[in-house]
Structure formats: structure tokens, C-alpha cells
């Protein structure tokens, strides 16, 4: 089936390309033609390159391959790249200069071979002899003035982090080391520091001896701070809404305080975090050379560009997956100066309706509309208690149907919840470190969209303080290419904080990003989850496979309801993409969602017996939630052209019904392909994940075999008859 589907897709793309060529040919602008006597470059390859990746070389030269439309056809939509032999000769010199900048001073681009690949088409091969690299052998810092030992140690460490001794001498890293040395000084008050660098190349010994000459100068302090750009029209005619006093409080740059570029960087980010400025520039004004040598006061000029303080957002959306189909509107309002004082007030309202029971693998006429809504308000007060601490209040009111099963009986009741969430707390940023502490109250009130509400259901109250920490060392939040991201979430529910659930939840996570070349990035994400329930969870931990009886029914309903709202799940667009949302979790019969299925369990269709040795695994197919989670995702992202990019990924995860039970033999491995289209709010992302059958649970040949023996694994939905899942989202998966 997969091969037939792939062939169909390729054929469809070819037909689309041909039609595009015909249409553009009629318009005389689409399908390119080659000039008489000239040839198109079909491919450019570099032979002998190992120390420098081929993509980095081909990105720097003028001779490039003709692009393919939809990855299939050249000369369609895009023009041919015309081969120029003179440009190729200049490219050989560019290649040698590129290698020299990377420390390979004896590298030679020996030849550029041109191979005919058809009528007026050629392939180009560039042959490279890299030779031995020049290594950064000796890094010395020479001081022309005294500094404290701690500052000296910071400068030495900064240069060695940027230019590692023993590594090939890289000109860019050499410049970075010089800049890092100066920043280490200016971070510590030496605003007038000067750093000069020199390098001595020994071609015989293949060594580079690097010297940094440091003149720290005198310690400086901040001078007078001036702010420009707060006037809305720049002419003084319109009233100035943004209070300068609030801006100065957020800056937290005090006249007479020790000079620090780290403090300037922190102040810049603090102003940008207010979301009222599109541009923030803090420019230190160093005294001119003619000033007295003892002058150490550095005034600061702050220039800002104000964005719209108020914004109305309107839109709509469609959610279409293996669980449900819904249509919704998006209405939002934001005021960045609510009642003055730079208070940020946000309203997000999403009314919609679920087209029940239509879903991705059940295309039917909807039997009814299930109305739903999500309303979220947020009020943030910057400079609460102190300059960089924000206070926030975040209430929510949501109404939604509880749809978790991938196979539903239209005769079953549909349970819904009216949900109130309220959070109040403080957050603060310390450079790359973000911390938030808040108190949460969550109330879940059940009702029936359709049918009769199960009498065992009750209003559930969950109350807990929460501590969130994030350390973000990535180069970009939207398109990270390098760096690491660490996060943790700790929640303590119940006990002295009241509520129906008493538990401890800990959720650590780490993400890493490594650039392969200019077009490719390798990204990983690893996450753990530990939930320790103290007054619930016994059914999921110990009795999930027990028969449902009149005596245990109420206990089972209440226990499963609590686990559903507090338990751990995996699967979905930002998790394991081969599974639907919440698809990886302990499964079982949920009496208040499917009473007829519960009756079938009593009839022994779920638990194997002597009379029924092969039970129907679809009976136990509703995810409930678990207590121990692990997730690992690996993704290779690569640019294609313009706003288009793609990715290949492999995700794996598991959620156990037992606390502190990491089951690494339950892989739930899924791999797939993804496409991205860049927009101002981030990439629109489409991922298709395929569940690798022998690697769901080790020892079983397929997920069907797993479900037949381990009923808590449940039965996963299929798309086009295959173990596939389709995930659509905005922004990278991680």
C-alpha cells in the first residue's frame, strides 16, 4: 500500500509540474529555455571534502545547480543556472580561500571537471586536496594594566571557549575570541577596554600562536540616561501614552552604578519583553579622545520605536484529526497599556463546534453540532515588587466535549465539561533563565452533551502551586540552529492547598540543536514525567484490567476522572507524531464515556477467559493517563527554497500506569517526514508519522499483537489503512 501511495504521489506531482509548465509556457514566463550554445548546470559536487562540508562550499561559489520545481523538474517555474567556465575558475580560488579561513592553509582546489549529462546540460565536479590543518596551539593574553584575578580568569576562559586550543585555526572563531575577551571586560565595568589580537602561523609545524593584547582602562559607571521615541507621532502633538517613569523602572539602569554591558543587554531584553517596542537600542556614549583621562562616566542614549499599543485579532480554524473535527473562530484583544502603567491585558476567545462524529478516518455526515468555547484572560503588571518582576492573573473559562476515543458508537452519550482555571503568580527573567511561581485552581464540572450523565461523576477541584524554570541558551526561539534548552515544571496538589487530588508532579525536559551545515540542523528533545498520586490512581495502577461490577463502578469512575485531568499522556503534533493526541497512555474501559463498552467488558470481551481466549482489543481503546512518562525525539531539519523547508524525524515515548516505572522496552517508535512553510508567526508545519511495527513494544511483531496481549496499550487508529498519523501545527515541534 505504501509503495502504491508513494508512486501515486510522485505521479500527481509530475502531472502538476507538467501543467504548471504548460500554463507558464503560455504566459511565456514559466518553462525556461536555454540560450543557443550555452549549457545548464545540473549538479555541482565537491570531491575530497571532509573537513568542510560540501554544502558550505557550494553555498559560497557562483557555480550552482539549476533548482528543481517540487524536487522533480528543472526549468519549470525556476530559470536554469547557466554554466560559465570563467566563473568556475574564480570559484576554485574561492574554495581555497574558504579552506584557508577554516585553518587549511595548504588546501588546493586542483581542478573543476565539466561532464556533459545530455544536450546542453553539464555536471561540475570540483576536486579538493585539503592538506593538514593549522592548529591553534598557544593562546596568550598580555595585560597592559591590572585587573582582579576573577576578571582575568573570565577573559582567559572566554578566549578559550571561542577558540579552542588544539582545534583547527578558524578565522571567524579568532575574531569571536577577540570580541569575547572584550565583552568579559565590559561586563565587569571596563567600558574603555581595548583588545588587540595577532596570530603567527607556522606552516612547517602546522601551528598558530595567538596573542591577545589587553588594555583594560579605568572602571566606568553609568551616566545620565536619555530616552527618545516615546512620542507617538514624533512631533509632540499627540499625547504621550507611554509613561517614561515606568520605562525607567523596567530599565533598572541607575546613574552612578558600575558600568556593565551585561546589564545593558538585560535592560534591552526587558524593554522588548514589554511588547510595546519594535526596536530598542541602548547606545553607550564613551567620552571622546580629547576628554580628561580620569573621566569614567558613560551616558546612555536609549532609542525606541513604539508598536501599536492595542490590537484586535480575528481569524478562524479547523481541527481535523483521528479524534474529532471542529470549526472555530479566533477573537483576540490586547492592550499593552491597560489603565496606564504598561499593564498588559489580553483576551482570547475561541468559540466553535465539533462536527460529531466526523473525524479523519470516519468521513460521515455530522449527526449533531457540539458547541464549545475557550475564553482566556490575562493581566500582567510589569515592575511588580521590583523592577524586573512581573505579576500576573490568568483566569480561563472553557466548555468542551470529552472526546478521547478513536472509535465511537453514535449511540453512546457524549460527556462535556465546563472548566474554570485560575492562576496568579510572579515571573522574572535572569538573562537566559526564566522562572515563574504561581498558584492554580482548576474546577471541572461535568455535563451531558448527549444522553444521560453518569451519576458517579462529580465536580472535580484541583488546587496546586507550580514552579516553572527555563534556561534558554538557543540562538533563536523561533528557528533555533544551535544551543540547548532546559526546562522543569513542579506541581504540588492538594494537602494544605486543598482540592480533591493530592499528588506531586515533576516534568523535566531538555532540547539540543546542532547545525550540520548552513541548510541542515539536527534537533533532539528528551522529556521525563513523574506523577506521584497519594489519594487516587489505585484503579489505573492495580486494577485496570479488572472486570467492571456494580460494587467497583463508582470508585472506577471517580479514579479515572481524576487521572484523566492529572495524568501523563504522550502523542500529538508536539510529542510522538506517529500517534494521535494523548494516544500513548494506559488504555482501559471508561464507564462514563462508553457504558455499552463497559457492559461488553462484563461479558468478558476485554479480559481473556477459557471460553474467550482472543478478546476484542478495541473494547479497551480509550486513553486514561499514566504516572511515568519518557519521550525522545530526533529531527533533521533542512531548508529547501524560499519559505519552504522540510524535516525527517523519529519519535519514541511511553507512559506507564505505575509510578517511577521507565519502560524502555515500550518504544512506540514512529518515524516520518514533515513539510514547513514560513509565516510571520512561525512555520506552518505538516508532519506524517509512521509507526514502526516491530518497535512498538519489544517482543511483539505489531501493535495488533501488543493490544491482544497487553490490553492497557489500546488500539491505535489507522489512516488509509496504514499505521499513520497526520499532525498539523504552527511553529517547530520543539
XYZ file of C-alpha atoms in Angstrom:
734
model
C 0.000 0.000 0.000
C 2.826 2.352 0.948
C 4.660 1.846 -2.365
C 1.463 2.408 -4.339
C 0.741 5.572 -2.366
C 4.276 6.874 -2.956
C 4.008 6.168 -6.682
C 0.652 7.929 -6.811
C 2.074 10.996 -5.071
C 5.063 11.155 -7.456
C 2.783 10.820 -10.461
C 0.497 13.557 -9.146
C 3.441 15.886 -8.583
C 4.742 15.195 -12.085
C 1.331 16.000 -13.568
C 1.169 19.212 -11.521
C 4.624 20.185 -12.729
C 3.726 19.486 -16.335
C 0.525 21.503 -16.048
C 2.456 24.354 -14.441
C 4.969 24.235 -17.270
C 2.201 24.391 -19.856
C 0.466 27.280 -18.127
C 3.645 29.243 -17.654
C 4.717 28.426 -21.179
C 1.523 30.037 -22.491
C 2.358 33.100 -20.428
C 5.933 32.995 -21.779
C 7.348 33.253 -18.262
C 7.438 29.769 -16.762
C 9.328 26.946 -18.508
C 12.837 28.199 -19.137
C 14.721 27.750 -22.399
C 18.488 27.577 -22.861
C 20.381 30.155 -24.969
C 21.983 28.844 -28.137
C 25.466 27.457 -27.467
C 25.131 27.573 -23.651
C 24.607 24.760 -21.160
C 22.665 24.415 -17.934
C 24.382 23.257 -14.742
C 22.555 20.183 -13.453
C 24.732 19.406 -10.434
C 27.767 20.686 -8.559
C 29.681 18.222 -6.365
C 32.871 18.570 -4.343
C 35.193 15.564 -4.265
C 37.711 15.191 -1.443
C 35.959 17.472 1.055
C 35.780 16.082 4.592
C 36.892 18.829 6.991
C 34.473 21.319 5.384
C 31.033 20.045 4.437
C 30.046 20.178 0.794
C 27.014 22.411 1.344
C 29.174 25.117 2.954
C 31.398 25.109 -0.132
C 28.637 25.132 -2.738
C 26.853 27.940 -0.878
C 29.890 30.200 -1.325
C 30.583 29.738 -5.028
C 28.923 31.237 -8.084
C 28.561 27.955 -9.967
C 25.323 26.429 -8.705
C 22.926 23.703 -9.811
C 19.642 24.544 -11.510
C 16.776 24.287 -8.988
C 14.050 21.675 -9.364
C 10.367 22.535 -9.175
C 8.749 20.340 -6.495
C 12.057 18.465 -6.386
C 11.302 16.842 -9.760
C 11.864 19.016 -12.823
C 14.402 21.663 -13.809
C 13.460 24.620 -15.949
C 9.894 24.669 -14.611
C 8.967 27.931 -12.858
C 12.660 28.450 -11.951
C 15.235 29.559 -14.546
C 18.183 27.368 -15.462
C 21.589 28.158 -13.953
C 23.804 28.777 -16.999
C 27.297 27.287 -16.821
C 30.125 29.866 -17.016
C 33.680 28.447 -17.328
C 35.254 31.750 -16.224
C 33.102 31.780 -13.080
C 34.250 28.218 -12.365
C 37.908 29.328 -12.437
C 37.163 32.082 -9.939
C 35.250 29.579 -7.814
C 38.359 27.436 -7.441
C 40.119 30.397 -5.828
C 37.071 30.980 -3.603
C 37.214 27.370 -2.423
C 40.885 27.716 -1.456
C 40.155 30.967 0.400
C 37.287 29.261 2.252
C 39.594 26.471 3.382
C 42.230 28.982 4.450
C 39.656 30.723 6.647
C 38.947 27.328 8.289
C 42.647 26.702 9.048
C 43.613 24.649 5.983
C 46.358 26.872 4.557
C 47.721 24.189 2.229
C 44.391 23.229 0.674
C 44.163 23.289 -3.128
C 41.196 23.149 -5.442
C 43.038 21.216 -8.133
C 40.521 21.190 -10.923
C 36.996 21.778 -11.976
C 35.789 18.947 -14.193
C 32.878 19.602 -16.531
C 30.961 16.473 -17.573
C 28.259 16.512 -20.214
C 24.992 14.995 -18.947
C 22.891 15.489 -22.046
C 22.065 18.008 -24.731
C 23.092 21.417 -23.325
C 23.383 20.042 -19.773
C 26.553 19.565 -17.700
C 27.647 18.362 -14.270
C 30.506 20.072 -12.452
C 32.967 18.316 -10.128
C 35.451 20.297 -8.027
C 38.434 18.261 -6.808
C 39.905 19.307 -3.453
C 43.134 18.356 -1.663
C 42.662 19.578 1.883
C 46.106 19.004 3.358
C 46.859 19.152 7.092
C 45.166 21.826 9.210
C 46.864 24.626 11.114
C 46.057 24.092 14.794
C 45.531 26.771 17.424
C 48.481 25.840 19.621
C 49.297 28.677 22.012
C 46.788 31.273 23.247
C 48.330 34.036 25.351
C 46.767 37.126 26.926
C 49.159 40.029 27.547
C 47.974 42.691 30.010
C 48.967 46.349 29.995
C 47.023 47.100 33.169
C 45.932 45.325 36.298
C 42.527 43.714 36.870
C 41.218 41.479 39.697
C 42.100 37.775 39.326
C 38.424 36.881 38.807
C 38.169 39.219 35.783
C 41.431 37.900 34.375
C 40.117 34.340 34.691
C 36.900 35.308 32.882
C 38.858 36.817 29.976
C 41.080 33.741 29.671
C 38.077 31.411 29.767
C 36.174 33.492 27.187
C 39.003 33.356 24.637
C 39.407 29.591 25.041
C 35.700 28.914 24.708
C 35.604 30.783 21.401
C 38.936 29.478 20.038
C 39.642 26.053 21.453
C 43.356 25.152 21.712
C 44.205 22.138 19.576
C 41.362 22.737 17.113
C 41.914 23.945 13.512
C 42.567 27.690 13.472
C 39.339 29.289 12.251
C 39.407 32.971 11.324
C 35.794 33.547 12.388
C 36.427 31.933 15.775
C 39.585 34.007 16.109
C 37.504 37.170 15.712
C 34.898 35.766 18.104
C 37.605 35.182 20.715
C 38.711 38.812 20.468
C 35.115 40.013 20.876
C 34.535 37.608 23.788
C 37.603 38.927 25.613
C 36.373 42.493 25.275
C 32.868 41.614 26.421
C 34.212 39.849 29.503
C 35.888 43.159 30.399
C 32.963 45.444 29.600
C 30.617 43.140 31.547
C 32.774 43.876 34.589
C 32.885 47.661 34.301
C 35.828 48.233 31.941
C 33.930 50.279 29.362
C 37.128 51.658 27.790
C 38.831 48.268 27.381
C 40.787 47.696 24.199
C 41.725 44.273 22.864
C 44.171 43.766 20.017
C 44.942 40.375 18.577
C 47.624 38.861 16.401
C 48.392 35.418 15.089
C 51.668 33.839 13.952
C 51.277 30.956 11.518
C 53.955 28.251 11.445
C 53.380 26.353 8.208
C 56.172 23.879 8.965
C 54.871 22.884 12.390
C 51.232 23.456 11.368
C 50.657 25.691 14.394
C 49.023 29.041 15.026
C 50.275 31.058 18.006
C 47.629 33.574 19.068
C 48.262 36.657 21.188
C 45.668 39.000 22.689
C 46.921 42.357 23.988
C 44.503 43.713 26.583
C 44.377 47.272 27.868
C 41.532 47.313 30.423
C 41.463 51.045 31.123
C 39.676 52.506 34.130
C 36.478 51.253 35.737
C 33.438 53.161 34.497
C 29.977 53.978 35.830
C 26.669 54.696 34.128
C 25.928 58.326 33.437
C 22.703 60.115 32.577
C 20.082 58.012 30.725
C 18.087 59.691 27.962
C 15.096 58.073 26.240
C 13.773 59.053 22.810
C 10.929 57.650 20.711
C 8.119 57.554 23.276
C 6.229 60.336 21.485
C 3.622 58.553 19.288
C 3.848 60.834 16.244
C 7.362 62.140 16.832
C 6.157 65.728 16.668
C 4.953 66.332 20.191
C 1.373 66.893 19.047
C -0.226 63.676 20.226
C -0.323 62.868 23.922
C 2.418 60.548 25.155
C 0.631 57.447 26.435
C 3.709 55.514 27.497
C 4.866 56.742 30.916
C 8.601 57.363 30.984
C 8.763 56.585 34.701
C 7.562 53.013 34.013
C 10.172 52.594 31.285
C 12.954 53.750 33.605
C 11.771 51.344 36.289
C 11.896 48.473 33.811
C 15.381 49.505 32.613
C 16.806 49.394 36.135
C 19.938 51.288 34.979
C 20.895 53.644 37.779
C 23.127 56.655 37.243
C 26.386 56.062 39.104
C 26.063 52.257 39.110
C 29.036 50.195 37.803
C 29.090 50.026 34.008
C 28.158 46.626 32.549
C 27.302 45.538 29.015
C 25.544 42.537 30.585
C 23.238 44.968 32.390
C 22.653 46.831 29.103
C 21.761 43.580 27.331
C 19.379 42.625 30.151
C 17.713 46.059 30.024
C 17.289 45.790 26.251
C 15.562 42.428 26.553
C 13.377 43.706 29.416
C 12.064 46.527 27.213
C 11.408 44.145 24.318
C 9.528 41.812 26.677
C 7.031 44.617 27.307
C 5.873 44.003 23.689
C 5.311 47.712 23.064
C 8.536 48.370 21.132
C 9.556 47.002 17.758
C 13.104 48.349 18.119
C 15.176 49.026 21.238
C 18.721 50.410 21.035
C 20.811 51.311 24.086
C 23.917 53.169 22.945
C 26.680 53.974 25.452
C 28.356 57.312 24.706
C 32.032 56.897 25.532
C 33.983 60.123 26.159
C 35.799 61.482 23.129
C 39.590 61.110 22.924
C 40.096 64.727 23.996
C 38.335 64.201 27.320
C 40.379 64.069 30.550
C 41.895 60.593 31.171
C 40.138 60.292 34.504
C 36.679 60.647 33.061
C 34.823 57.362 33.665
C 31.159 58.348 33.324
C 29.327 56.746 30.368
C 25.945 58.305 29.446
C 23.353 56.062 27.793
C 21.118 57.050 24.877
C 18.050 54.827 24.518
C 16.165 54.862 21.232
C 12.862 53.022 20.872
C 10.198 52.582 18.205
C 6.675 52.127 19.552
C 4.345 49.498 18.101
C 0.562 49.561 18.319
C -0.475 49.574 21.944
C -3.848 47.993 21.155
C -4.604 45.236 18.716
C -7.694 43.318 17.619
C -7.185 39.838 16.185
C -9.767 37.949 14.143
C -9.454 34.587 12.495
C -10.701 31.057 12.308
C -9.505 27.499 12.195
C -10.254 23.845 11.551
C -9.120 20.882 13.627
C -9.362 17.607 11.772
C -7.707 14.524 13.245
C -8.355 10.959 14.405
C -10.278 12.188 17.454
C -12.621 14.872 16.160
C -13.429 17.580 13.643
C -14.163 21.082 14.819
C -14.652 24.516 13.310
C -13.856 27.574 15.398
C -13.367 31.320 15.337
C -10.493 33.190 16.940
C -11.136 36.577 18.537
C -8.462 38.392 20.477
C -7.863 41.791 22.041
C -4.642 43.070 23.563
C -3.912 46.353 25.332
C -0.266 46.910 26.282
C -1.041 49.934 28.476
C -4.273 48.926 30.201
C -5.256 51.637 32.702
C -1.719 53.028 32.379
C 1.457 51.722 33.983
C 2.255 49.441 30.974
C -0.152 46.794 32.235
C -0.760 44.144 29.588
C -4.345 42.934 29.264
C -5.194 40.136 26.843
C -8.482 38.461 25.906
C -8.529 35.331 23.739
C -11.907 33.826 22.828
C -12.357 30.734 20.650
C -15.993 29.772 20.044
C -16.613 26.731 17.889
C -18.443 23.488 17.320
C -17.456 19.846 16.990
C -18.917 18.060 13.947
C -19.830 14.835 15.705
C -18.945 12.033 14.965
C -16.925 13.024 11.853
C -13.150 12.603 12.086
C -10.135 11.859 9.892
C -10.845 8.137 9.496
C -14.638 8.434 9.711
C -15.828 10.784 6.948
C -19.580 10.869 7.564
C -22.328 13.466 7.642
C -22.307 15.062 11.122
C -25.189 13.917 13.271
C -25.057 16.960 15.518
C -23.003 20.030 16.432
C -21.405 20.061 19.868
C -20.822 23.721 20.791
C -17.577 24.527 22.593
C -15.690 27.629 23.681
C -12.388 28.635 25.238
C -12.028 32.009 26.938
C -8.750 33.162 28.447
C -7.942 36.500 30.067
C -4.559 37.665 31.291
C -3.465 40.757 33.180
C 0.272 41.335 33.606
C 1.786 44.079 35.743
C 5.449 44.784 34.927
C 7.710 46.026 37.684
C 5.676 44.301 40.390
C 7.520 44.387 43.738
C 10.787 45.180 41.926
C 11.924 46.407 38.500
C 12.114 43.120 36.553
C 9.440 41.034 38.281
C 6.028 40.698 36.633
C 2.826 39.899 38.452
C 0.070 38.097 36.546
C -3.518 36.925 36.903
C -4.798 34.435 34.321
C -8.421 33.192 34.538
C -9.935 30.796 31.964
C -13.464 29.548 31.278
C -13.733 26.620 28.865
C -16.537 24.343 27.688
C -15.714 21.269 25.627
C -16.797 17.693 24.865
C -14.567 14.997 26.314
C -13.667 13.113 23.120
C -10.697 10.779 23.522
C -11.698 7.589 21.711
C -10.708 6.978 18.103
C -13.664 4.628 17.643
C -17.053 5.738 18.933
C -20.564 4.355 18.924
C -23.031 7.038 17.829
C -25.433 5.696 20.413
C -23.078 6.435 23.319
C -23.579 9.527 25.492
C -21.207 12.437 24.987
C -19.817 13.893 28.194
C -18.731 17.525 28.341
C -17.019 19.692 30.916
C -17.298 23.310 31.907
C -13.861 24.167 33.170
C -12.662 27.099 35.239
C -8.934 27.689 35.635
C -7.367 30.486 37.588
C -3.663 31.229 38.002
C -1.958 34.062 39.828
C 1.737 34.481 40.407
C 5.057 36.117 39.609
C 7.645 35.601 36.899
C 11.088 37.011 36.257
C 13.874 36.694 33.725
C 17.548 36.499 34.715
C 19.350 36.662 31.374
C 18.685 33.295 29.705
C 16.975 31.954 32.848
C 13.215 32.336 33.295
C 11.365 31.497 36.484
C 7.661 31.554 37.332
C 5.859 30.667 40.532
C 2.079 30.615 40.626
C -0.954 29.245 42.408
C -3.531 27.362 40.309
C -7.142 26.459 40.944
C -8.938 24.192 38.462
C -12.626 23.249 38.649
C -14.103 20.618 36.285
C -17.913 20.481 36.140
C -19.312 17.562 34.056
C -22.495 17.680 31.999
C -24.066 15.697 29.146
C -23.973 16.956 25.558
C -25.896 13.866 24.531
C -27.582 11.156 26.557
C -27.636 10.906 30.342
C -24.777 11.999 32.589
C -23.223 9.202 34.629
C -24.413 9.729 38.264
C -20.981 8.744 39.599
C -19.328 11.788 38.019
C -18.748 14.732 40.312
C -17.345 18.225 40.175
C -13.567 17.909 40.462
C -11.499 20.606 42.216
C -7.725 20.634 41.729
C -5.561 23.167 43.546
C -1.764 23.416 43.370
C 1.218 25.772 43.427
C 3.542 25.475 40.433
C 7.195 26.337 39.849
C 8.354 26.630 36.226
C 12.003 27.185 35.272
C 13.509 27.506 31.797
C 17.137 28.007 30.758
C 17.231 29.035 27.103
C 20.704 29.025 25.534
C 19.478 28.795 21.918
C 20.426 31.272 19.219
C 16.743 31.778 18.288
C 13.400 30.916 19.850
C 11.542 30.561 16.528
C 14.254 28.993 14.340
C 16.926 27.571 16.658
C 20.065 26.304 14.928
C 22.431 25.863 17.829
C 22.253 25.718 21.604
C 20.457 23.959 24.423
C 17.143 24.451 26.205
C 16.417 23.125 29.699
C 13.043 23.268 31.449
C 11.309 21.875 34.503
C 7.790 22.057 35.929
C 6.981 21.104 39.529
C 3.403 20.943 40.876
C 2.209 20.031 44.368
C -1.555 19.428 44.509
C -3.884 19.032 47.451
C -2.925 18.632 51.099
C -2.516 22.098 52.633
C -3.526 23.587 49.256
C -6.943 21.836 49.380
C -8.684 20.211 46.406
C -9.751 16.668 45.525
C -6.395 15.486 44.121
C -3.297 15.050 46.296
C -0.147 14.467 44.261
C 3.336 15.603 43.213
C 4.170 16.109 39.521
C 7.676 16.721 38.112
C 8.273 17.340 34.362
C 11.918 17.921 33.287
C 12.854 18.458 29.626
C 15.984 19.116 27.538
C 16.340 20.154 23.887
C 19.542 20.407 21.866
C 20.320 21.873 18.437
C 23.423 21.152 16.351
C 23.968 22.726 12.891
C 25.142 20.193 10.317
C 25.724 22.875 7.689
C 24.074 26.095 6.620
C 20.936 24.329 5.464
C 20.616 21.473 7.950
C 20.079 21.297 11.711
C 19.901 18.212 13.917
C 17.498 18.749 16.832
C 16.686 16.482 19.763
C 14.178 16.596 22.599
C 14.102 14.401 25.689
C 11.440 14.659 28.393
C 10.506 12.816 31.557
C 7.370 12.929 33.661
C 6.794 11.621 37.178
C 3.405 11.784 38.887
C 3.065 10.566 42.465
C -0.663 10.259 43.360
C -1.429 9.973 47.073
C -5.236 9.735 47.213
C -6.169 8.364 43.774
C -4.814 6.188 40.975
C -5.291 2.743 42.514
C -7.580 1.639 39.679
C -5.066 2.615 36.978
C -2.062 1.248 38.889
C -3.509 -2.065 40.048
C -6.992 -2.796 38.702
C -7.151 -1.511 35.127
C -7.879 -4.973 33.768
C -10.421 -5.936 36.415
C -13.997 -6.640 35.435
C -16.429 -3.797 35.973
C -19.001 -4.577 38.654
C -21.769 -2.747 40.429
C -19.609 -2.607 43.569
C -16.497 -1.092 41.970
C -18.157 1.117 39.386
C -18.309 4.395 41.341
C -14.736 4.050 42.542
C -13.576 3.334 38.994
C -15.393 6.360 37.579
C -14.012 8.799 40.128
C -10.483 7.427 39.966
C -10.316 7.508 36.164
C -11.830 11.003 36.039
C -9.097 12.340 38.341
C -6.328 10.538 36.449
C -7.601 11.930 33.153
C -7.170 15.520 34.344
C -3.894 14.953 36.271
C -2.295 12.015 34.464
C 0.501 11.975 31.891
C -0.036 11.425 28.156
C 2.116 11.359 25.029
C 1.338 11.679 21.343
C 0.370 14.501 19.007
C 1.910 17.292 16.954
C 4.490 18.338 19.588
C 5.161 14.897 21.013
C 5.149 11.443 19.395
C 3.894 12.308 15.908
C 3.009 8.751 14.884
C 0.132 8.801 17.373
C -2.957 10.950 17.846
C -3.010 13.411 20.715
C -2.959 11.525 24.054
C -2.608 8.286 22.088
C 0.339 6.935 24.097
C -1.069 6.243 27.560
C -2.605 3.388 29.551
C -5.948 2.456 27.974
C -8.996 0.978 29.577
C -12.742 0.993 29.830
C -14.163 4.358 30.898
C -17.729 3.718 32.120
C -18.889 7.340 31.982
C -17.788 7.701 28.338
C -18.966 4.388 26.901
C -21.359 2.441 29.129
C -22.137 -0.042 26.378
C -18.419 -0.875 26.103
C -18.365 -1.294 29.871
C -21.193 -3.804 29.552
C -19.189 -5.653 26.921
C -16.269 -5.871 29.339
C -18.538 -7.507 31.875
C -19.351 -10.014 29.118
C -15.590 -10.837 29.042
C -14.812 -9.353 25.649
C -11.882 -7.444 27.144
C -10.321 -9.861 29.619
C -9.300 -13.245 28.205
C -11.042 -16.311 29.657
C -11.084 -20.002 28.839
C -14.228 -19.501 26.756
C -12.901 -16.318 25.131
C -9.095 -16.684 24.704
C -8.925 -13.994 21.975
C -10.719 -10.911 23.339
C -11.527 -7.925 21.203
C -8.737 -5.353 21.858
C -10.898 -2.494 20.564
C -13.006 -2.767 23.725
C -10.186 -1.245 25.817
C -9.205 1.568 23.478
C -9.674 4.775 25.445
C -6.583 6.511 26.867
C -6.874 7.264 30.567
C -3.449 8.604 31.551
C -0.479 7.294 33.478
C 2.149 8.116 36.080
C 5.574 7.763 34.415
C 6.475 9.270 31.056
C 9.538 9.371 28.855
C 9.859 10.904 25.377
C 12.735 11.129 22.914
C 12.542 12.884 19.545
C 15.237 13.287 16.903
C 14.715 15.537 13.897
C 16.831 16.575 10.924
C 15.630 19.921 9.544
C 16.743 21.211 6.166
C 15.942 24.235 4.051
C 14.603 23.757 0.526
C 13.976 27.123 -1.135
C 12.420 30.400 -0.074
C 9.830 29.870 2.665
C 9.797 26.078 2.184
C 11.676 23.658 4.411
C 11.307 20.037 5.445
C 12.285 17.582 8.147
C 12.718 13.889 8.822
C 12.076 12.663 12.340
C 11.889 9.677 14.645
C 9.896 9.931 17.875
C 9.506 7.419 20.668
C 7.768 7.540 24.030
C 5.917 5.612 26.687
C 3.524 6.277 29.568
C 3.348 3.653 32.299
C 0.421 3.029 34.677
C 2.945 2.673 37.533
C 4.837 5.495 39.306
C 8.609 5.633 38.673
C 8.443 2.908 36.025
C 10.513 3.814 32.948
C 9.724 1.077 30.410
C 12.373 1.429 27.721
C 11.170 -1.770 26.044
C 7.913 0.064 25.232
C 9.383 2.190 22.443
C 6.290 3.231 20.467
C 8.708 4.269 17.710
C 7.369 6.346 14.841
C 9.331 7.942 12.001
C 8.191 10.245 9.264
C 8.511 13.291 7.063
C 7.385 16.856 7.542
C 6.927 19.984 5.438
C 7.112 23.586 6.670
C 6.027 26.906 5.199
C 7.345 30.049 6.839
C 4.897 32.728 8.041
C 5.344 35.842 10.227
C 4.148 33.910 13.303
C 6.340 30.882 12.632
C 6.322 27.928 10.244
C 3.088 26.143 9.382
C 4.017 22.508 9.936
C 2.619 19.283 8.467
C 4.084 16.006 9.756
C 3.196 12.457 8.789
C 4.427 9.782 11.213
C 4.560 6.034 10.559
C 4.562 3.623 13.494
C 7.362 1.063 13.028
C 5.513 -2.142 13.865
C 8.204 -4.406 15.398
C 9.384 -1.485 17.542
C 6.196 -0.617 19.387
C 6.747 -2.983 22.308
C 9.834 -5.191 22.042
C 8.976 -8.852 21.665
C 5.818 -8.241 19.613
C 5.657 -8.207 15.835
C 2.979 -5.499 15.567
C 0.782 -3.141 17.555
C -2.147 -5.502 16.965
C -0.248 -8.289 18.698
C 0.582 -5.906 21.546
C -3.066 -4.878 22.015
C -4.185 -8.512 22.045
C -1.843 -9.357 24.951
C -1.315 -6.058 26.774
C -4.800 -4.554 26.750
C -3.673 -1.380 28.517
C -1.748 -0.494 25.337
C -5.038 0.010 23.498
C -5.699 0.008 19.766
C -4.345 2.893 17.704
C -6.248 4.386 14.744
C -5.049 3.891 11.177
C -5.028 6.300 8.272
C -5.552 4.966 4.730
C -5.314 1.517 6.272
C -1.759 2.145 7.475
C -0.311 2.842 10.962
C -0.028 6.542 10.178
C -0.860 9.769 11.977
C -1.052 13.268 10.490
C -0.105 16.256 12.651
C -0.646 19.909 11.726
C 0.687 22.781 13.809
C 2.262 26.234 13.886
C 5.875 26.512 14.984
C 8.502 23.805 15.183
C 7.646 20.660 17.125
C 10.333 21.685 19.640
